[in-house]
Amino acid sequence: MTGFAKRMVRSAIALLQERHGKRNLAFLTVTIPELASADELRQVCGGWGELARRLMEEVGRELTRHGLNPEYCYVNEIQEERWKRDQVPAPHIHAVFQGRITGQKDWAISKEKFREIWERILGNFLGRSMSLPAATRVEVIKKCAKRYMTKYMSKGGKVADEIIAAGYIEFLPGSWHGISNSLRRKVKEGILEVDKDTAYLIVRHLDEYKQAGWVKWYGLIWAVENDGSWHIEYQAHDEQLEKGGQFRMLLSVVGELTSKQALNCVITNSLANERTIA
């Protein structure tokens, strides 16, 4: 997944958690069972994007029937253990969406219903009936939802390289994530663009903003030249910058604000600093 895609997924999940609460978010995992042949596996992997779309559309319709928000976010991942054990390049889905309302103990959609949906979708795709007792799992997210999903977004790179080297590139998903259209629009609407001068002032005063409690953490990503070659370095907010290399260029700053109000404080303070400098 690209850095942009990862940020989109984290932002989408943050919006879901903000709206519905962490305990009301369902974390659904859907896997591919042992299939009848390599041709069936190739067929499923080749149509994985369509299967994922059908699955999430059906889950969304079921959520709507129960009066819940049908918006979702998912990522695809390769089953590493299955690849290591059997050299089978099988993808699976991790999806996050509202699974219940506050005060409810059980999920609005039962575990049996998730299983039934996946059996029907995969069976229709392959043209035969399916029994998948262990191919779906739904669980509660106990900690931060976006961090929980981040660990799945950061996995699988090495395995994907091995699969490509083995000549199975057609088994890999065409896209590594999916977000419902309405949720994607909300993420994009929440993106605030600032001019380059204001951005520069924000970067200059990040330590002050962190001390003021507006910035939770931040990191700097540098391009560093050494003897004609370039490499990337990451500097956390609490690390001293080592002036190594012949030339350093700041590529981007990543971080997290403590609240929505903190964003206004950072922008307002940066603009005040700009007027003071002027």
Coordinates of C-alpha atoms in Angstrom, one line a residue:
M1 CA 0.0 0.0 0.0
T2 CA 1.2 3.5 -0.8
G3 CA 1.6 6.1 2.0
F4 CA -1.4 8.0 0.6
A5 CA -3.6 4.8 0.7
K6 CA -2.5 4.1 4.3
R7 CA -3.4 7.6 5.4
M8 CA -6.8 7.3 3.7
V9 CA -7.5 4.0 5.5
R10 CA -6.4 5.4 8.9
S11 CA -8.5 8.6 8.4
A12 CA -11.6 6.6 7.3
I13 CA -11.3 4.3 10.4
A14 CA -10.8 7.4 12.7
L15 CA -14.0 8.8 11.3
L16 CA -15.9 5.6 12.0
Q17 CA -14.6 5.4 15.5
E18 CA -15.4 9.1 16.2
R19 CA -19.0 8.6 15.0
H20 CA -19.8 5.2 16.5
G21 CA -17.3 4.6 19.3
K22 CA -14.6 1.9 19.4
R23 CA -16.6 -0.7 21.1
N24 CA -19.3 -0.5 18.4
L25 CA -16.9 -1.2 15.5
A26 CA -16.8 -4.7 14.1
F27 CA -13.6 -6.1 12.8
L28 CA -14.4 -8.7 10.2
T29 CA -11.9 -11.2 8.7
V30 CA -12.8 -13.2 5.6
T31 CA -10.4 -15.9 4.2
I32 CA -10.2 -18.3 1.3
P33 CA -10.8 -21.9 2.2
E34 CA -8.9 -24.9 0.8
L35 CA -10.2 -25.0 -2.8
A36 CA -10.7 -27.9 -5.2
S37 CA -7.9 -27.0 -7.5
A38 CA -5.2 -24.5 -8.4
D39 CA -7.4 -23.3 -11.2
E40 CA -10.1 -22.4 -8.7
L41 CA -7.6 -20.5 -6.6
R42 CA -6.4 -18.6 -9.7
Q43 CA -10.0 -17.8 -10.5
V44 CA -10.7 -16.5 -7.0
C45 CA -7.5 -14.5 -6.8
G46 CA -8.1 -13.0 -10.2
G47 CA -11.6 -11.9 -9.2
W48 CA -10.7 -10.9 -5.7
G49 CA -11.6 -7.2 -6.3
E50 CA -15.0 -8.1 -7.5
L51 CA -15.5 -10.6 -4.6
A52 CA -14.5 -8.0 -2.1
R53 CA -16.9 -5.5 -3.6
R54 CA -19.8 -8.0 -3.5
L55 CA -19.0 -8.9 0.1
M56 CA -18.9 -5.4 1.4
E57 CA -22.0 -4.4 -0.6
E58 CA -24.0 -7.3 0.9
V59 CA -22.7 -6.5 4.4
G60 CA -23.7 -2.8 3.9
R61 CA -27.2 -3.8 2.8
E62 CA -27.5 -6.1 5.9
L63 CA -26.3 -3.2 8.1
T64 CA -28.9 -0.9 6.6
R65 CA -31.6 -3.4 7.3
H66 CA -30.6 -3.3 11.0
G67 CA -30.6 0.5 11.1
L68 CA -26.8 0.8 11.1
N69 CA -24.4 2.9 9.1
P70 CA -23.3 0.9 5.9
E71 CA -20.0 2.7 5.5
Y72 CA -16.9 0.5 5.6
C73 CA -13.2 0.4 5.2
Y74 CA -11.1 -2.8 4.4
V75 CA -7.6 -3.9 3.5
N76 CA -6.4 -7.0 1.7
E77 CA -3.6 -9.1 3.1
I78 CA -1.8 -12.2 2.0
Q79 CA -1.9 -15.1 4.5
E80 CA 1.8 -15.4 5.3
E81 CA 1.6 -18.7 7.2
R82 CA -0.3 -20.3 4.3
W83 CA 2.3 -19.1 1.8
K84 CA 5.2 -20.3 4.0
R85 CA 3.6 -23.7 4.6
D86 CA 2.0 -24.5 1.3
Q87 CA 3.2 -21.9 -1.2
V88 CA -0.4 -20.9 -1.7
P89 CA -0.8 -17.1 -2.4
A90 CA -4.2 -16.6 -0.8
P91 CA -5.4 -13.1 0.0
H92 CA -7.9 -12.3 2.8
I93 CA -9.9 -9.3 3.9
H94 CA -9.9 -7.3 7.1
A95 CA -12.9 -4.9 7.3
V96 CA -14.1 -2.3 9.8
F97 CA -17.6 -1.0 10.1
Q98 CA -20.3 -0.2 12.6
G99 CA -21.4 -3.5 14.1
R100 CA -23.9 -2.5 16.8
I101 CA -25.2 0.6 18.6
T102 CA -24.3 1.6 22.1
G103 CA -26.0 -0.5 24.7
Q104 CA -26.2 -3.6 22.5
K105 CA -24.1 -6.6 23.6
D106 CA -24.4 -8.7 20.4
W107 CA -23.5 -7.8 16.9
A108 CA -26.5 -6.7 14.7
I109 CA -25.3 -9.2 12.1
S110 CA -24.7 -12.6 13.6
K111 CA -21.5 -14.6 13.0
E112 CA -23.7 -17.2 11.2
K113 CA -25.0 -14.5 8.9
F114 CA -21.5 -13.4 7.9
R115 CA -20.6 -17.0 7.2
E116 CA -23.8 -17.4 5.1
I117 CA -23.1 -14.2 3.1
W118 CA -19.5 -15.3 2.2
E119 CA -20.6 -18.9 1.4
R120 CA -23.2 -17.5 -1.0
I121 CA -20.9 -15.0 -2.7
L122 CA -18.0 -17.4 -3.1
G123 CA -20.2 -20.2 -4.2
N124 CA -22.0 -18.1 -6.8
F125 CA -18.6 -17.0 -8.1
L126 CA -17.3 -20.6 -8.5
G127 CA -20.6 -22.0 -9.6
R128 CA -21.0 -24.6 -6.7
S129 CA -22.2 -24.8 -3.2
M130 CA -19.8 -23.9 -0.4
S131 CA -19.5 -24.8 3.3
L132 CA -17.1 -22.4 5.1
P133 CA -17.2 -23.0 8.8
A134 CA -13.9 -21.3 9.5
A135 CA -13.6 -18.7 6.8
T136 CA -15.2 -15.7 8.6
R137 CA -14.5 -14.2 12.0
V138 CA -15.9 -11.0 13.6
E139 CA -14.5 -9.5 16.7
V140 CA -14.4 -6.3 18.8
I141 CA -11.5 -3.8 18.6
K142 CA -10.1 -3.5 22.1
K143 CA -7.6 -0.8 21.4
C144 CA -7.3 2.1 18.9
A145 CA -9.0 1.0 15.7
K146 CA -6.7 2.7 13.3
R147 CA -3.6 1.3 15.0
Y148 CA -5.2 -2.1 15.0
M149 CA -5.6 -1.9 11.2
T150 CA -2.1 -0.4 10.7
K151 CA -0.4 -3.6 11.7
Y152 CA -2.2 -5.4 8.8
M153 CA -1.3 -2.6 6.4
S154 CA 2.4 -3.0 7.3
K155 CA 2.5 -6.7 6.8
G156 CA 2.9 -8.8 3.7
G157 CA 5.5 -6.8 1.7
K158 CA 8.2 -9.4 1.8
V159 CA 5.7 -12.2 1.0
A160 CA 4.3 -10.2 -1.9
D161 CA 7.8 -10.0 -3.3
E162 CA 8.3 -13.7 -2.9
I163 CA 5.0 -14.4 -4.7
I164 CA 6.0 -12.2 -7.6
A165 CA 9.5 -13.8 -7.8
A166 CA 7.8 -17.2 -7.8
G167 CA 5.8 -16.2 -10.9
Y168 CA 2.4 -15.8 -9.2
I169 CA 1.9 -12.1 -9.7
E170 CA -1.6 -12.7 -11.1
F171 CA -2.6 -14.1 -7.7
L172 CA -2.1 -10.7 -6.0
P173 CA -5.0 -8.3 -5.4
G174 CA -5.2 -5.4 -7.9
S175 CA -5.9 -3.0 -5.0
W176 CA -4.8 -3.4 -1.4
H177 CA -7.7 -1.5 0.2
G178 CA -11.3 -0.3 -0.2
I179 CA -13.4 2.5 1.3
S180 CA -17.1 3.1 0.7
N181 CA -17.7 6.1 -1.5
S182 CA -19.5 8.2 1.1
L183 CA -16.8 7.6 3.7
R184 CA -14.1 8.4 1.1
R185 CA -15.8 11.7 0.4
K186 CA -15.9 12.6 4.1
V187 CA -12.2 11.9 4.4
K188 CA -11.4 14.1 1.4
E189 CA -13.7 16.8 2.8
G190 CA -11.7 16.8 6.0
I191 CA -8.4 17.5 4.3
L192 CA -7.3 21.0 5.0
E193 CA -4.8 22.5 2.5
V194 CA -2.6 25.4 3.7
D195 CA -0.2 27.5 1.6
K196 CA 3.5 26.7 1.6
D197 CA 4.4 29.6 3.9
T198 CA 2.0 28.5 6.6
A199 CA 3.1 24.9 6.3
Y200 CA 6.7 26.0 6.7
L201 CA 5.8 28.0 9.9
I202 CA 3.9 25.0 11.3
V203 CA 7.0 22.8 10.8
R204 CA 9.3 25.4 12.4
H205 CA 7.1 25.5 15.6
L206 CA 6.2 21.8 16.0
D207 CA 8.1 21.5 19.3
E208 CA 6.2 24.5 20.7
Y209 CA 2.9 23.0 19.6
K210 CA 3.8 19.7 21.2
Q211 CA 4.7 21.3 24.5
A212 CA 1.4 23.3 24.3
G213 CA -0.5 20.0 24.0
W214 CA -1.8 20.5 20.5
V215 CA 0.4 17.9 18.8
K216 CA 0.5 14.4 20.1
W217 CA 3.6 13.3 18.1
Y218 CA 5.3 14.1 14.9
G219 CA 8.1 12.8 12.7
L220 CA 10.3 14.2 9.9
I221 CA 11.1 12.3 6.7
W222 CA 14.4 13.4 5.1
A223 CA 16.1 12.6 1.8
V224 CA 19.9 12.4 2.5
E225 CA 22.7 12.4 0.0
N226 CA 25.9 10.5 0.6
D227 CA 28.6 10.3 -2.1
G228 CA 26.1 10.8 -5.0
S229 CA 23.5 8.3 -3.7
W230 CA 20.2 9.1 -1.8
H231 CA 18.5 7.3 1.0
I232 CA 15.5 8.1 3.3
E233 CA 15.7 8.8 7.0
Y234 CA 13.0 9.1 9.5
Q235 CA 13.5 11.4 12.6
A236 CA 11.0 11.1 15.5
H237 CA 10.1 14.2 17.4
D238 CA 12.2 13.2 20.4
E239 CA 15.3 12.4 18.5
Q240 CA 18.3 14.7 17.9
L241 CA 19.0 15.3 14.2
E242 CA 22.4 13.9 13.2
K243 CA 23.8 16.1 10.4
G244 CA 25.1 13.2 8.4
G245 CA 25.3 13.2 4.6
Q246 CA 26.4 15.8 2.2
F247 CA 22.9 17.2 1.7
R248 CA 19.6 16.9 3.5
M249 CA 16.2 17.8 2.1
L250 CA 13.0 17.6 4.2
L251 CA 10.4 15.7 2.2
S252 CA 7.4 15.6 4.6
V253 CA 6.2 15.8 8.2
V254 CA 3.8 13.3 9.6
G255 CA 2.1 13.5 13.0
E256 CA -1.1 13.5 15.0
L257 CA -3.0 16.4 16.6
T258 CA -4.6 15.9 20.0
S259 CA -8.0 17.2 19.0
K260 CA -9.9 19.0 16.3
Q261 CA -9.6 22.2 18.3
A262 CA -5.9 21.8 18.3
L263 CA -5.9 22.1 14.5
N264 CA -7.4 25.6 14.8
C265 CA -4.8 26.5 17.5
V266 CA -2.0 25.4 15.3
I267 CA -3.2 27.3 12.2
T268 CA -4.1 30.4 14.1
N269 CA -0.7 30.5 15.9
S270 CA 1.2 29.9 12.7
L271 CA -0.6 32.7 11.0
A272 CA 0.1 35.0 14.0
N273 CA 3.8 34.0 13.7
E274 CA 3.7 34.9 10.0
R275 CA 2.3 38.3 10.7
T276 CA 4.9 38.9 13.4
I277 CA 7.7 37.9 11.0
A278 CA 6.3 40.2 8.3

